[in-house]
Amino acid sequence: MTADEASELFLEQLNAAIEARPPAVPLDREAASEMLSWIVAANYHSALLLGRLREGGVALDRGDGRSMDGWVVEQVRMGNLASAARQRLDDGPG
């Protein structure tokens, strides 16, 4: 499987996970944990795609004067925050 195929598969799975839980449906802990795991994966996936763009010679203008490296760091940081939130949820009282 190529990286592009893996990316497309990930996005299809993410969309299916989003569609499976309409906003009006209350979430139990397991469902919330699953959603947070998708947020983690989506942020890390974004960081990988941004890295591929950078390595491919694409110079994206963020509009705030920061380099694309900063953008990658932000995506990883957001993934780490979501991962920590998921861990706290999973470790919290029942």
PDB file of C-alpha atoms in Angstrom:
ATOM      1  CA  MET A   1       0.000   0.000   0.000  1.00  0.00           C
ATOM      2  CA  THR A   2       1.378   3.401  -0.917  1.00  0.00           C
ATOM      3  CA  ALA A   3       1.418   6.357   1.456  1.00  0.00           C
ATOM      4  CA  ASP A   4      -1.293   8.031  -0.622  1.00  0.00           C
ATOM      5  CA  GLU A   5      -3.482   4.917  -0.452  1.00  0.00           C
ATOM      6  CA  ALA A   6      -2.930   4.678   3.297  1.00  0.00           C
ATOM      7  CA  SER A   7      -3.849   8.334   3.663  1.00  0.00           C
ATOM      8  CA  GLU A   8      -7.035   7.870   1.654  1.00  0.00           C
ATOM      9  CA  LEU A   9      -7.974   4.798   3.703  1.00  0.00           C
ATOM     10  CA  PHE A  10      -7.384   6.700   6.936  1.00  0.00           C
ATOM     11  CA  LEU A  11      -9.620   9.546   5.784  1.00  0.00           C
ATOM     12  CA  GLU A  12     -12.360   7.095   4.779  1.00  0.00           C
ATOM     13  CA  GLN A  13     -12.185   5.429   8.200  1.00  0.00           C
ATOM     14  CA  LEU A  14     -12.212   8.809   9.944  1.00  0.00           C
ATOM     15  CA  ASN A  15     -15.279   9.895   7.993  1.00  0.00           C
ATOM     16  CA  ALA A  16     -17.059   6.631   8.837  1.00  0.00           C
ATOM     17  CA  ALA A  17     -16.267   7.132  12.535  1.00  0.00           C
ATOM     18  CA  ILE A  18     -17.633  10.682  12.418  1.00  0.00           C
ATOM     19  CA  GLU A  19     -20.804   9.630  10.630  1.00  0.00           C
ATOM     20  CA  ALA A  20     -21.366   6.744  13.066  1.00  0.00           C
ATOM     21  CA  ARG A  21     -21.988   9.104  15.983  1.00  0.00           C
ATOM     22  CA  PRO A  22     -24.484  11.887  15.203  1.00  0.00           C
ATOM     23  CA  PRO A  23     -24.135  14.974  17.440  1.00  0.00           C
ATOM     24  CA  ALA A  24     -27.484  14.360  19.172  1.00  0.00           C
ATOM     25  CA  VAL A  25     -26.444  10.928  20.462  1.00  0.00           C
ATOM     26  CA  PRO A  26     -25.036  11.034  24.027  1.00  0.00           C
ATOM     27  CA  LEU A  27     -21.535   9.596  24.366  1.00  0.00           C
ATOM     28  CA  ASP A  28     -20.423   7.027  26.881  1.00  0.00           C
ATOM     29  CA  ARG A  29     -16.793   6.870  28.020  1.00  0.00           C
ATOM     30  CA  GLU A  30     -15.859   4.272  25.425  1.00  0.00           C
ATOM     31  CA  ALA A  31     -17.298   6.355  22.583  1.00  0.00           C
ATOM     32  CA  ALA A  32     -15.591   9.509  23.872  1.00  0.00           C
ATOM     33  CA  SER A  33     -12.284   7.653  24.145  1.00  0.00           C
ATOM     34  CA  GLU A  34     -12.673   6.390  20.585  1.00  0.00           C
ATOM     35  CA  MET A  35     -13.355   9.915  19.341  1.00  0.00           C
ATOM     36  CA  LEU A  36     -10.272  11.208  21.122  1.00  0.00           C
ATOM     37  CA  SER A  37      -8.202   8.434  19.534  1.00  0.00           C
ATOM     38  CA  TRP A  38      -9.383   9.650  16.113  1.00  0.00           C
ATOM     39  CA  ILE A  39      -8.431  13.218  17.043  1.00  0.00           C
ATOM     40  CA  VAL A  40      -4.964  11.985  18.025  1.00  0.00           C
ATOM     41  CA  ALA A  41      -4.601  10.066  14.763  1.00  0.00           C
ATOM     42  CA  ALA A  42      -5.893  12.974  12.676  1.00  0.00           C
ATOM     43  CA  ASN A  43      -3.379  15.392  14.190  1.00  0.00           C
ATOM     44  CA  TYR A  44      -0.453  13.023  13.727  1.00  0.00           C
ATOM     45  CA  HIS A  45      -1.653  12.273  10.196  1.00  0.00           C
ATOM     46  CA  SER A  46      -1.736  16.012   9.467  1.00  0.00           C
ATOM     47  CA  ALA A  47       1.817  16.374  10.762  1.00  0.00           C
ATOM     48  CA  LEU A  48       2.984  13.565   8.461  1.00  0.00           C
ATOM     49  CA  LEU A  49       1.250  15.106   5.448  1.00  0.00           C
ATOM     50  CA  LEU A  50       2.745  18.522   6.207  1.00  0.00           C
ATOM     51  CA  GLY A  51       6.166  16.873   6.406  1.00  0.00           C
ATOM     52  CA  ARG A  52       5.583  15.250   3.015  1.00  0.00           C
ATOM     53  CA  LEU A  53       4.650  18.631   1.556  1.00  0.00           C
ATOM     54  CA  ARG A  54       7.789  20.208   2.996  1.00  0.00           C
ATOM     55  CA  GLU A  55       9.990  17.366   1.728  1.00  0.00           C
ATOM     56  CA  GLY A  56       8.294  17.698  -1.659  1.00  0.00           C
ATOM     57  CA  GLY A  57       9.459  21.290  -1.899  1.00  0.00           C
ATOM     58  CA  VAL A  58       6.079  22.919  -1.286  1.00  0.00           C
ATOM     59  CA  ALA A  59       6.429  26.243   0.516  1.00  0.00           C
ATOM     60  CA  LEU A  60       3.126  26.960   2.205  1.00  0.00           C
ATOM     61  CA  ASP A  61       2.453  30.449   3.514  1.00  0.00           C
ATOM     62  CA  ARG A  62       0.826  30.185   6.902  1.00  0.00           C
ATOM     63  CA  GLY A  63      -0.001  33.867   6.866  1.00  0.00           C
ATOM     64  CA  ASP A  64       1.510  34.479  10.291  1.00  0.00           C
ATOM     65  CA  GLY A  65       5.166  34.510   9.297  1.00  0.00           C
ATOM     66  CA  ARG A  66       5.932  31.137  10.884  1.00  0.00           C
ATOM     67  CA  SER A  67       7.623  28.346   9.000  1.00  0.00           C
ATOM     68  CA  MET A  68       5.967  25.075   8.083  1.00  0.00           C
ATOM     69  CA  ASP A  69       8.119  23.422  10.767  1.00  0.00           C
ATOM     70  CA  GLY A  70       6.101  25.367  13.329  1.00  0.00           C
ATOM     71  CA  TRP A  71       2.904  24.091  11.766  1.00  0.00           C
ATOM     72  CA  VAL A  72       4.116  20.488  12.042  1.00  0.00           C
ATOM     73  CA  VAL A  73       5.044  21.062  15.685  1.00  0.00           C
ATOM     74  CA  GLU A  74       1.558  22.474  16.378  1.00  0.00           C
ATOM     75  CA  GLN A  75      -0.111  19.393  14.887  1.00  0.00           C
ATOM     76  CA  VAL A  76       2.048  17.066  16.979  1.00  0.00           C
ATOM     77  CA  ARG A  77       1.354  19.169  20.079  1.00  0.00           C
ATOM     78  CA  MET A  78      -2.396  18.974  19.466  1.00  0.00           C
ATOM     79  CA  GLY A  79      -2.089  15.204  19.005  1.00  0.00           C
ATOM     80  CA  ASN A  80      -0.204  14.964  22.289  1.00  0.00           C
ATOM     81  CA  LEU A  81      -2.863  17.041  24.076  1.00  0.00           C
ATOM     82  CA  ALA A  82      -5.643  14.826  22.729  1.00  0.00           C
ATOM     83  CA  SER A  83      -3.688  11.719  23.709  1.00  0.00           C
ATOM     84  CA  ALA A  84      -3.255  13.034  27.253  1.00  0.00           C
ATOM     85  CA  ALA A  85      -6.973  13.890  27.441  1.00  0.00           C
ATOM     86  CA  ARG A  86      -7.850  10.384  26.302  1.00  0.00           C
ATOM     87  CA  GLN A  87      -5.515   8.877  28.896  1.00  0.00           C
ATOM     88  CA  ARG A  88      -7.111  10.985  31.661  1.00  0.00           C
ATOM     89  CA  LEU A  89     -10.570   9.927  30.479  1.00  0.00           C
ATOM     90  CA  ASP A  90      -9.571   6.259  30.394  1.00  0.00           C
ATOM     91  CA  ASP A  91      -7.886   6.463  33.822  1.00  0.00           C
ATOM     92  CA  GLY A  92     -10.641   8.530  35.443  1.00  0.00           C
ATOM     93  CA  PRO A  93     -13.334   7.310  37.805  1.00  0.00           C
ATOM     94  CA  GLY A  94     -15.841   4.942  36.245  1.00  0.00           C
TER      95      GLY A  94
END
